[in-house]
XYZ file of C-alpha atoms in Angstrom:
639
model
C 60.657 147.007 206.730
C 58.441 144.252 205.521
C 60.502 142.783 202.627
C 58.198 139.692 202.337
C 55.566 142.079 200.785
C 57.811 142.617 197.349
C 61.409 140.800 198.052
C 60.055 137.531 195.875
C 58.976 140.045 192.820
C 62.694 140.327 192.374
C 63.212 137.022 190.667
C 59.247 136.225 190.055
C 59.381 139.004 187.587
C 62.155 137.507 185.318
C 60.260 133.798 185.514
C 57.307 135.554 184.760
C 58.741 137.599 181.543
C 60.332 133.714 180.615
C 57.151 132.104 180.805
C 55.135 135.041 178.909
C 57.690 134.906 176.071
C 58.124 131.624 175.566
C 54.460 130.679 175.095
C 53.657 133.607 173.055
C 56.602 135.270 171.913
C 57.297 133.859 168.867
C 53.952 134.215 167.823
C 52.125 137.173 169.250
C 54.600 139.281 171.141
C 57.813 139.028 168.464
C 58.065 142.704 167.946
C 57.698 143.645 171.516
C 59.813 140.638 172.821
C 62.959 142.830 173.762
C 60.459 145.929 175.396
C 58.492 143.582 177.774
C 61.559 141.634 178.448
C 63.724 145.299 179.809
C 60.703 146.583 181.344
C 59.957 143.362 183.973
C 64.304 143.170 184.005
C 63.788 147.207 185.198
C 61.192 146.753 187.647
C 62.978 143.518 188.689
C 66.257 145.797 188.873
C 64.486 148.825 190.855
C 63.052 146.545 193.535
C 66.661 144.932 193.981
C 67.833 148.793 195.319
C 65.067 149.240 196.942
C 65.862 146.404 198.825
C 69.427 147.306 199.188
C 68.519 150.840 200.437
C 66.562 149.408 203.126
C 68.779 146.370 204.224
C 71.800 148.759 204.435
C 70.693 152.272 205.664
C 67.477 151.105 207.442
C 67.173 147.801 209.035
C 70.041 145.556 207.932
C 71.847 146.351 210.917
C 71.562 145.334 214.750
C 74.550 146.551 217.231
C 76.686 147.350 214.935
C 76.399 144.069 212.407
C 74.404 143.053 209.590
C 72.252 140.183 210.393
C 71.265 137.774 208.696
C 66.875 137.885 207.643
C 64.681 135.498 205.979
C 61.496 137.772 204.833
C 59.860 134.387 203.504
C 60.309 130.944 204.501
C 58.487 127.535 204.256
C 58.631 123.592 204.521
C 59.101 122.225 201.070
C 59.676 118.704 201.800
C 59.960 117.563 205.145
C 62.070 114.215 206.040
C 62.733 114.254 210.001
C 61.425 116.818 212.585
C 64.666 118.648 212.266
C 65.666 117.807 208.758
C 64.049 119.379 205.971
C 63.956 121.154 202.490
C 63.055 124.698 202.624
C 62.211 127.446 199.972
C 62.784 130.578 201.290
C 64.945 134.282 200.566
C 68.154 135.156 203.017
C 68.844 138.560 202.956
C 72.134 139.256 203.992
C 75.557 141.558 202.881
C 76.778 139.480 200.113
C 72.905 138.459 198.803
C 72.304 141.693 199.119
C 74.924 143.158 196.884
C 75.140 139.901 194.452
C 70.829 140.982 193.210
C 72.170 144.426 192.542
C 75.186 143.267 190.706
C 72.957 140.153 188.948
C 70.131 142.708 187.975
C 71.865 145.924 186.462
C 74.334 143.731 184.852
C 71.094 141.277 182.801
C 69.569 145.125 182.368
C 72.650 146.645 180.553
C 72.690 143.431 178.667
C 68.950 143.487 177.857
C 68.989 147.013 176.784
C 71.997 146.430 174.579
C 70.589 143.514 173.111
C 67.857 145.801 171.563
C 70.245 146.556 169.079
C 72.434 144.156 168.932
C 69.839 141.273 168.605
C 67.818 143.247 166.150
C 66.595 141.383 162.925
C 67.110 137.948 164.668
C 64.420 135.378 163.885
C 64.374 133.705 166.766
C 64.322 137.740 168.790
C 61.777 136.699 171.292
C 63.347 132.911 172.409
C 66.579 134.512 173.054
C 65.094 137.280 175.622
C 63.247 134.273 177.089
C 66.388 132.296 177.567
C 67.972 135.769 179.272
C 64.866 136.117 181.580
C 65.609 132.622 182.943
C 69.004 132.507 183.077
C 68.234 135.704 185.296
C 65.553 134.403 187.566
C 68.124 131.216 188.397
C 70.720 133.804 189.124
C 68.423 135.904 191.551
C 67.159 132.456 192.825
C 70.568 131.158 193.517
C 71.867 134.225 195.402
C 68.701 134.340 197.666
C 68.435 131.047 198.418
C 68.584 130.054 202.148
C 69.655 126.561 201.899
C 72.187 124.159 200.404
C 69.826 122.318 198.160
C 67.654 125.287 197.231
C 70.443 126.911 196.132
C 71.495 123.255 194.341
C 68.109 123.598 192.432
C 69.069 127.164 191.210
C 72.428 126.021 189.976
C 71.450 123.436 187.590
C 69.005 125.855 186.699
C 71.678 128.309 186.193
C 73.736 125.664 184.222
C 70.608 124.867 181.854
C 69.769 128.234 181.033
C 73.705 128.666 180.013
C 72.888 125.880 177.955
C 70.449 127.221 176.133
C 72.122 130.964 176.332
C 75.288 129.193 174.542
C 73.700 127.158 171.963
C 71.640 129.756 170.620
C 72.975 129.303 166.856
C 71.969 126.030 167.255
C 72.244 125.894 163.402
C 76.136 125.976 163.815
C 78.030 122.895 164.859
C 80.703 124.678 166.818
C 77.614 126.742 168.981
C 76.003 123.113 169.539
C 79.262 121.437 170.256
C 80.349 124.840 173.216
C 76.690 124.283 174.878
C 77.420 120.413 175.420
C 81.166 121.376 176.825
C 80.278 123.610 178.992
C 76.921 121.403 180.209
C 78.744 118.438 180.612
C 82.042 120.104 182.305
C 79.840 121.827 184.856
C 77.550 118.885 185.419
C 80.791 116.514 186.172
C 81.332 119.163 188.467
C 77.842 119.352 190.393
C 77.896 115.547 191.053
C 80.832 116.449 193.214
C 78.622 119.854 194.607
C 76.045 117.084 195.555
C 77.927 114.776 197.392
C 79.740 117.553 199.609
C 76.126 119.208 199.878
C 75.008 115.464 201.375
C 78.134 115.400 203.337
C 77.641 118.314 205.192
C 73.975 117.937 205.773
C 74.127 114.416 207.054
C 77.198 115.915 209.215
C 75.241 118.876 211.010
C 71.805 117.438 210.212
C 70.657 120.615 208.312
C 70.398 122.149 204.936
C 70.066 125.903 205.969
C 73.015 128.246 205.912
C 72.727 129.657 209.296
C 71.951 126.169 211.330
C 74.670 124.649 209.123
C 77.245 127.499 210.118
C 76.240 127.148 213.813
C 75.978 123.594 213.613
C 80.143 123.069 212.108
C 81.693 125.495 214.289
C 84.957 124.547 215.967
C 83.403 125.023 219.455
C 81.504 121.537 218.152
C 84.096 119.588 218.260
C 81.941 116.278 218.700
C 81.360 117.416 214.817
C 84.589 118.489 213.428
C 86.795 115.903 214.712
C 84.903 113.089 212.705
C 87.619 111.721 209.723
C 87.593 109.680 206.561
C 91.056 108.688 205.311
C 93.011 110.945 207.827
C 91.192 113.975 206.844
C 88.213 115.305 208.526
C 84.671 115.259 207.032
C 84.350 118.769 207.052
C 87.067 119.005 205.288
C 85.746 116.453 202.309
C 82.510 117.838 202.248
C 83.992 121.686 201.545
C 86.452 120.538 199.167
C 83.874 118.301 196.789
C 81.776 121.819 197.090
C 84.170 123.685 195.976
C 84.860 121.663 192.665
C 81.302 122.630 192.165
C 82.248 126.120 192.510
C 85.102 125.467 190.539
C 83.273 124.033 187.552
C 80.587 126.742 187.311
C 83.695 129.583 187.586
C 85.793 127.692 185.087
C 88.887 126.881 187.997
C 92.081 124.960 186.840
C 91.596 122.072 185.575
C 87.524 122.633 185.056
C 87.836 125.407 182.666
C 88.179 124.322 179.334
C 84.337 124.863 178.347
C 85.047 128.901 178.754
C 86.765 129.833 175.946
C 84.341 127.693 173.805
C 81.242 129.114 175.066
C 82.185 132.263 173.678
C 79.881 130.626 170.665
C 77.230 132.394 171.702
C 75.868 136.142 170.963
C 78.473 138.543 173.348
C 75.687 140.148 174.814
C 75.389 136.205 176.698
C 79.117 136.309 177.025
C 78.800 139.869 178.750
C 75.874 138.420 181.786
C 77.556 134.910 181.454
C 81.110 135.839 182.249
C 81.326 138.945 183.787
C 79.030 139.030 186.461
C 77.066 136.238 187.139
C 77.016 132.243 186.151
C 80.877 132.469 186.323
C 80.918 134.261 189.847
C 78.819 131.958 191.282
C 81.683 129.463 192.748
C 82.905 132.981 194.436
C 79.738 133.254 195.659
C 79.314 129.798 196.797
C 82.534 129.382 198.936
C 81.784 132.876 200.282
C 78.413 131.811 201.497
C 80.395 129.111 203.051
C 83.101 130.794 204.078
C 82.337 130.460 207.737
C 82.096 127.003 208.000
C 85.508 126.925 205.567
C 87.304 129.293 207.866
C 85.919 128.280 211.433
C 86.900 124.882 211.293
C 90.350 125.361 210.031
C 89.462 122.084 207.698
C 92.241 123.377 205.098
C 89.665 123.241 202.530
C 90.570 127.186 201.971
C 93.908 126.418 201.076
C 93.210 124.191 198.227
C 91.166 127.303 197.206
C 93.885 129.502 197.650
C 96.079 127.662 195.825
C 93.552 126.410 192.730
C 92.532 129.957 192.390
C 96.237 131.368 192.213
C 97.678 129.391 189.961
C 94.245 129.736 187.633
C 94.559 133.303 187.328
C 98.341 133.090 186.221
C 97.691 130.107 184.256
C 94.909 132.364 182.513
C 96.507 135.363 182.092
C 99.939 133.653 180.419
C 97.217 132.170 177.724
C 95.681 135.334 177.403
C 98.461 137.005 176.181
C 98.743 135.282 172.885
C 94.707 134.708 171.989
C 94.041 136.674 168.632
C 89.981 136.435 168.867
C 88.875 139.382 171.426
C 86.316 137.162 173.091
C 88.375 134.618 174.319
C 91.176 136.884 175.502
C 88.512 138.629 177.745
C 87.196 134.428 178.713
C 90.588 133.991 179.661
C 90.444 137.556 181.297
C 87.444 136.164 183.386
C 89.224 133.222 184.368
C 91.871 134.644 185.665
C 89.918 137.425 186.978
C 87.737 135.158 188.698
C 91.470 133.190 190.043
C 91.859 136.651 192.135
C 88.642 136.463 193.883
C 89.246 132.955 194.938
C 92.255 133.515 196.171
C 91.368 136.433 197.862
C 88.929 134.210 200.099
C 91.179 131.362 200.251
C 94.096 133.719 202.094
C 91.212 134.980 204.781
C 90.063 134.612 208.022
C 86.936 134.665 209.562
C 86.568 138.375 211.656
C 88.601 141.106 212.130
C 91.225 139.227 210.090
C 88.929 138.896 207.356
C 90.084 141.334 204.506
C 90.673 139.090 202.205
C 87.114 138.163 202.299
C 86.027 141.676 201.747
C 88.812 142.450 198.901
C 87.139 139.379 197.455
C 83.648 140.566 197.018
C 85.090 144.063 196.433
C 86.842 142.901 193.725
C 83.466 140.926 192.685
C 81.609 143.898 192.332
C 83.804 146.206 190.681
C 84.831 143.198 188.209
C 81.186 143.028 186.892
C 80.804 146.598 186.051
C 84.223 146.793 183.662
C 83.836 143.387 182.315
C 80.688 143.357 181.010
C 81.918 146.739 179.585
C 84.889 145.369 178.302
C 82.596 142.429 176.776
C 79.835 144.944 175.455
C 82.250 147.281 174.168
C 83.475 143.572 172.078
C 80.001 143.043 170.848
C 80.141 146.557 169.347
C 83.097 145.974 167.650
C 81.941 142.615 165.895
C 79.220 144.312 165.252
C 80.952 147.227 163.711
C 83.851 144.712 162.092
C 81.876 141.621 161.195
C 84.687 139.596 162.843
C 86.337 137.938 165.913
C 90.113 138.198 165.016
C 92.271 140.924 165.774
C 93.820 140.984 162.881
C 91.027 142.445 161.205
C 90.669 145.160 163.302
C 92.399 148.258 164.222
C 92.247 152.444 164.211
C 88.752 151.801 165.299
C 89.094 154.642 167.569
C 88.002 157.367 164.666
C 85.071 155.476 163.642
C 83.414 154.664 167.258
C 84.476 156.830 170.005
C 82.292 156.165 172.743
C 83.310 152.381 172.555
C 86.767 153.471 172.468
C 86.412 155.479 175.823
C 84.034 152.916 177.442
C 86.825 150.622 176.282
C 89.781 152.199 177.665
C 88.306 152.888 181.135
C 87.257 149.542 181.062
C 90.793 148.033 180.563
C 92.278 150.589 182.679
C 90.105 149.547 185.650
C 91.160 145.551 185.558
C 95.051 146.824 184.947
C 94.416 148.508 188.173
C 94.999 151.760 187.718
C 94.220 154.372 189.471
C 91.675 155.918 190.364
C 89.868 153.170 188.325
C 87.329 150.830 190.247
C 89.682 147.573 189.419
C 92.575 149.634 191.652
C 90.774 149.595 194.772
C 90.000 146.224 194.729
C 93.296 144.826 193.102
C 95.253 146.714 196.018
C 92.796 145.631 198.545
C 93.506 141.580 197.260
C 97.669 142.287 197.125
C 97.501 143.481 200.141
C 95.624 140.744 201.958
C 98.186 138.437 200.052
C 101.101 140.465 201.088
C 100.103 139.881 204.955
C 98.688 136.167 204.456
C 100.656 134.631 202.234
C 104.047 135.495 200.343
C 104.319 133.210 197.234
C 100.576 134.013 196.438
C 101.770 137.679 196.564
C 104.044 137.204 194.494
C 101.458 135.388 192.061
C 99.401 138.011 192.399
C 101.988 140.760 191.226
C 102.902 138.971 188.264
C 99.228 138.047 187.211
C 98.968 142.131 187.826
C 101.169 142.777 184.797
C 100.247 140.291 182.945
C 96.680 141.428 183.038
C 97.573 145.252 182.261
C 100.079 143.900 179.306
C 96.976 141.413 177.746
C 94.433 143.591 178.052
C 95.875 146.989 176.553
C 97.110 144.407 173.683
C 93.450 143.486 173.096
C 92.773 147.753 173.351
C 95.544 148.706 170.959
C 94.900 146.016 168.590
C 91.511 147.883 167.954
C 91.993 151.116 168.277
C 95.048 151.817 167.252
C 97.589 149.390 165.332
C 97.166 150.285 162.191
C 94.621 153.073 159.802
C 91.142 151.505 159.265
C 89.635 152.360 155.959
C 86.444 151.474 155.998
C 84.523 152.950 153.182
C 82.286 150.175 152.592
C 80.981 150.812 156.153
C 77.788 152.657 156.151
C 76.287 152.466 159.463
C 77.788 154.058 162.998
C 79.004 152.135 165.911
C 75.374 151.037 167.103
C 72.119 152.266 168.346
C 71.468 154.278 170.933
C 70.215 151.310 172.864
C 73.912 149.683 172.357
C 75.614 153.156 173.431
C 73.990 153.954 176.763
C 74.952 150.619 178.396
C 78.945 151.242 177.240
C 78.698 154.754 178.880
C 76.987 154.229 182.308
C 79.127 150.651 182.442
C 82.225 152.891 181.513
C 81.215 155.354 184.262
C 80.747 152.838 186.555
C 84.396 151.131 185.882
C 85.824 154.839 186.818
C 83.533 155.227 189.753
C 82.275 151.984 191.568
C 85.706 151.363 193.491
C 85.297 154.722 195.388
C 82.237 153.328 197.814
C 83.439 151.952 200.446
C 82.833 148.591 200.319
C 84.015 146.961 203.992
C 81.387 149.124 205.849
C 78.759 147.149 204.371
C 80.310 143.441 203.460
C 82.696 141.807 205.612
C 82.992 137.788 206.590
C 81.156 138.579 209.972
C 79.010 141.120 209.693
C 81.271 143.863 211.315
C 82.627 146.860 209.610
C 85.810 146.494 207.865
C 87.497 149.583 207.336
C 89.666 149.585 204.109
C 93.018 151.352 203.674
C 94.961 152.300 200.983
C 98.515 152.185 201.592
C 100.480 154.441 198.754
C 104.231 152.968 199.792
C 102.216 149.576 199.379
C 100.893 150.659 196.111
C 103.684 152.023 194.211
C 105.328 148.487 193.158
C 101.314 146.826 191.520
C 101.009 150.547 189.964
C 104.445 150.269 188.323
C 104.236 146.827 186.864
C 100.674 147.476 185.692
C 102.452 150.468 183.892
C 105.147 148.720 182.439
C 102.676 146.099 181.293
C 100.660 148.626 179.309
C 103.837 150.306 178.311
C 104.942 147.194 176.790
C 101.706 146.668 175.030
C 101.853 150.221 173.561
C 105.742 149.355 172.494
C 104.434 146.317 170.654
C 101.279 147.024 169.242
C 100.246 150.825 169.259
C 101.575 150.493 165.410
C 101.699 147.962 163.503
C 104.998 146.386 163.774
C 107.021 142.600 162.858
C 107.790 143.052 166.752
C 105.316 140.538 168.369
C 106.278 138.308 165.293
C 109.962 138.111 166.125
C 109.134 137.350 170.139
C 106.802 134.730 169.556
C 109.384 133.218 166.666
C 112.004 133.664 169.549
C 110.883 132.450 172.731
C 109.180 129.434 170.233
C 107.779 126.319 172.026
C 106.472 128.279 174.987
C 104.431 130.901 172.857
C 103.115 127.892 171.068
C 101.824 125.802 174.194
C 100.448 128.942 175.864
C 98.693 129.836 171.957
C 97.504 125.861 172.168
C 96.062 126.730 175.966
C 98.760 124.203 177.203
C 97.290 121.885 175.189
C 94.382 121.404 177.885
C 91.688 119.557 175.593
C 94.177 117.939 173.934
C 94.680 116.583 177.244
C 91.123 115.883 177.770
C 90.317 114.186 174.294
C 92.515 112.055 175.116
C 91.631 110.769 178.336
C 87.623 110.295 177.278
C 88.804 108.597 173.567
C 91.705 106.557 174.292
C 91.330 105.649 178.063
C 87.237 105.941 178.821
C 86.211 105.336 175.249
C 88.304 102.537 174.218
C 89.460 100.619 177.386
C 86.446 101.275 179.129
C 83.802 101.854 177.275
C 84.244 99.553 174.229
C 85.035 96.636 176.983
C 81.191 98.044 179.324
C 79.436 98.016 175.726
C 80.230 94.365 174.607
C 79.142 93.218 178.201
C 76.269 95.353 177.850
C 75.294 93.658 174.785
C 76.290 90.253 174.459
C 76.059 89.519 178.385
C 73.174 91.947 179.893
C 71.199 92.295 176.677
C 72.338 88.937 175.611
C 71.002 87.102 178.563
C 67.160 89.450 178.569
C 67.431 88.340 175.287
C 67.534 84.648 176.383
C 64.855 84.954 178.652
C 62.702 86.803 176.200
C 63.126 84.142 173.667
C 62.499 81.113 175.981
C 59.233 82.609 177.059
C 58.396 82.554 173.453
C 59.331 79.425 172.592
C 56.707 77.843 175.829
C 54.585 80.348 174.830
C 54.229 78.765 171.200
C 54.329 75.222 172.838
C 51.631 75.523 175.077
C 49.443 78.471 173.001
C 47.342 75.517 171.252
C 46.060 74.835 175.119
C 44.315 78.552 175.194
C 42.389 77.954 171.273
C 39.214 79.457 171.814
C 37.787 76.454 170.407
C 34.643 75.095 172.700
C 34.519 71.269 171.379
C 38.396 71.245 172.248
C 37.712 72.176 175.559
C 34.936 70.215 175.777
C 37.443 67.292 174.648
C 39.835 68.305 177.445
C 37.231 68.367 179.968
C 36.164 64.583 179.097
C 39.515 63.190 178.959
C 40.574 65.367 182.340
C 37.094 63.150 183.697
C 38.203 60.042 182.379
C 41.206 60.619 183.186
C 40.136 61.051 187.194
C 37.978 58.299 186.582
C 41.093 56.032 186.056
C 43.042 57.216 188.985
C 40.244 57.011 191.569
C 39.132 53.512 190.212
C 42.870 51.988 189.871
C 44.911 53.849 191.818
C 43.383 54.775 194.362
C 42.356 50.936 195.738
């Protein structure tokens, strides 16, 4: 199959629909903003399964494993005969599957922002602003080098920017798009230094010379060190804060919850499928190089990830707006996948890997449900808090069903889609790695507990009366996403996922083990039976624990205190013993002495300005007594 003849339309559509609706949206195509912008987003979408169809069932795969092709290619900039910048498209298993995943998920949100967004003044910017947060997406995953991909994720990070501070006429919108900018760029710096680490180190950019390049059979390579620890191993570990930045890792997190600012259909592409996933994505792209060269940069991400998704889920549990229980829900979410790689090997030992992406894919589909199904209900509500909410159930039905399958796909039950994937992850843990198991488990029932809270405290709790409520629970356009996302929550986890992604190419048959299966389906249970005790009516109960257990409900309400943390750090240490002490010298010493040499040029300058008067009979009087002058020496002075 000749991909190079329509692969590049995939993300060229998106820029396209950005660059059409930014220059004349707002003025000639307001009306039609949202149509033009789903229709490229479709094609865009229809191309990326076409090109899954053929990479998988067609051509994708040479004796027995998927390969690795680059339809397009070509020399960007050029530094050394073997060290260059290329643009170019790798199509491989987890590419593959992440433009599927990226596409459907930006077309659900697209076609349930034609309700949602409705009425907005500023309709056609904000489609513009999804188009190209989605071409950076599709860019990213397709890239087939370190700094293309580099390029893409600042791109990624700008257009979340933008996506974020959309109400730019409210301070707390404004303030979330500079948190999470500035977080993720702190970040990237790191990103770039491993990304110059490792290319100086195996003298190439691309992903497949790079992988080659830092095996362990290259030991000449590997064995170079920097403080005791191998270069490799620096290199990996300053990439992965990258990833950790953009997927909102312990202790990079904190712009997450905040970015919630912006309109939930943003929150739905931002955080359930795509610019938070990318730092999975990343180290999986990577994961050869982190797994051949046994660098123990994949335990830090074991660990980091781990302890994020139980540090996440404990906060979780006492959030009272429904957006930033499902951020937190992300982040911890996101903690499993990490972990997931982190516990992994490369090859037949690799199901970690796999129950990684698995868990990737089938993660998108109920999130952005569970985040859609949120927008519907602040649409509905007019409000954030959970306190103003409940017995929703009566008064929108299909986001109550699209709603519960959602949440009963990330409690992991089955046969939901979050099941197969949980169980595949506990069970990589439970052979890798025994305290990360045990992590796992308890993150497990935490999840179901938080998340049925969240679905209770809507749609049951206590009897809505909402005469003054007029309208139904959206438009069409707002329904059809919740029921094929809904759908998909029930039914993604079914495909069998290791005969088409694994960490080498090679078929990795999944298993489901009941006897293994029996102790995550009973605490996920008795997390959701909790919830129901709790909060299916409305009760003094979760009053009289959180007055009990006191101090600890309080830090984990005040996210451990986190940004407090933070604030500190940049006011009272960078601000005021740093940067007060940097801005005097900057001013009284650097500006100060520029200022000295400006002046003192202007002082000569005034001294000798009367030399350069335009006035002829003074130069002619200069000119004599220069002569005379001469005259003197030569006569006098010179005998």
């Amino acid at each position: 199959m000749n991909y190079s003849n329509y692969i590049a339309w995939i993300p060229l559509l998106p820029l396209a629909g950005f660059l059409i609706l930014g220059l004349f949206g707002r003025n000639y195509l307001k009306n039609s903003s949202g149509i033009i912008a789903t229709i490229l987003l479709l094609a865009s979408t229809v191309l990326s399964f076409f090109a899954a169809y053929n990479y998988f069932f067609i051509d994708g795969k040479i004796d027995g494993i998927y390969q690795s092709l680059k339809p397009v290619n070509y020399a960007w900039l050029k530094f050394t005969d073997t060290l260059s910048i290329d643009m170019g498209i790798t199509l491989d298993p987890i590419s593959v599957m992440m433009i599927v995943v990226v596409s459907f998920i930006s077309l659900m949100v697209h076609i349930f922002s034609l309700g949602y967004m409705k009425g907005e003044e500023r309709f056609s910017t904000y489609y513009s602003f999804l188009q190209l947060f989605t071409f950076s997406m599709l860019g990213l995953v397709l890239s087939s080098n370190l700094f293309q991909l580099y390029i893409f994720w600042e791109l990624v990070g700008v257009s979340s920017f933008l996506l974020i501070g959309y109400y730019y006429d409210k301070p707390s919108a404004v303030a979330a798009s500079k948190k999470a900018f500035i977080v993720t760029r702190f970040a990237d710096l790191f990103f770039l230094i491993g990304i110059l680490i490792l290319g100086f180190t195996a003298n190439t950019f691309d992903f497949n010379t790079l992988i080659q390049s830092l095996s362990a059979e290259n030991s000449t390579i590997v064995a170079g060190s920097f403080l005791g620890t191998s270069i490799i191993t620096w290199g990996l570990t300053l990439i992965f804060i990258g990833g950790a930045g953009k997927s909102a890792m312990f202790p990079l997190h904190i712009w997450l919850p905040d970015a919630m600012e912006g309109p939930t259909p943003v929150s739905a592409l931002i955080h359930a499928a795509t610019m938070v996933v990318a730092g999975v994505f990343l180290v999986a792209r990577l994961f050869p190089v982190f797994a051949i060269t046994d660098s123990g940069a994949l335990e830090i991400v074991a660990y980091v990830g781990a302890f994020s998704a139980l540090f996440a889920a404990i906060i979780a549990c006492t959030q009272t707006d429904i957006k930033r229980v499902l951020a937190y829900s992300t982040m911890s979410q996101i903690g499993y996948m990490m972990f997931a790689l982190g516990i992994s090997n490369y090859g037949e030992d690799g199901a970690g890997y796999t129950a990684g992406m698995f868990h990737l894919f089938t993660h998108a589909f109920f999130k952005s449900c569970l985040f859609l199904c949120a927008g519907a209900v602040i649409h509905f509500i007019h409000s954030n808090e959970m306190k103003d909410m409940g017995g929703l159930r009566k008064y929108m039905p299909i986001t109550n069903v699209a709603f519960l399958f959602a949440c009963l796909a990330i409690a992991g039950a089955p046969p939901f889609a979050g099941f197969f994937s949980k169980e595949s992850i506990l069970h990589a843990a439970y052979e890798s790695n025994m305290l990360i198991f045990i992590i796992a488990l308890i993150t497990s029932a935490l999840t179901a507990f938080y998340v049925f809270r969240l679905y209770f405290s809507i749609f049951w709790n206590k009897e809505a009366h909402l005469h003054e409520i007029h309208h139904g629970e959206g438009t069409w356009t707002m329904k059809i996403p919740l029921i094929i996302l809904g759908a998909l929550s029930l039914l993604a986890g079914f495909i069998p996922f290791g005969n088409y992604v694994s960490s080498d190419g090679k078929i990795m048959h999944g298993h489901l083990d009941i006897l293994f299966s029996i102790t995550p389906v009973l605490l996920s249970v008795a997390g959701i039976a909790y919830a129901g005790y709790l909060y299916i009516k409305q009760t003094d109960r979760p009053q009289k624990i959180a007055t009990a257990i006191g101090g600890i409900y309080t830090a984990a309400y005040k996210k451990f205190y986190i940004d407090e943390v933070y604030i500190f750090i940049t006011e009272k240490i960078i601000f005021n013993l740093i940067g007060r002490p940097a801005a005097w010298i900057d001013k009284n010493i650097v500006d100060g002495f520029m200022n000295l040499i400006g002046n003192t040029t202007t002082k000569i300058s005034n001294a000798i300005k009367g030399l350069q008067s335009g006035k002829v009979q003074g130069y002619a009087l200069y000119f004599f007594g220069g002569v005379v002058g001469l005259i003197l020496i030569f006569e006098y002075l010179w005998n």
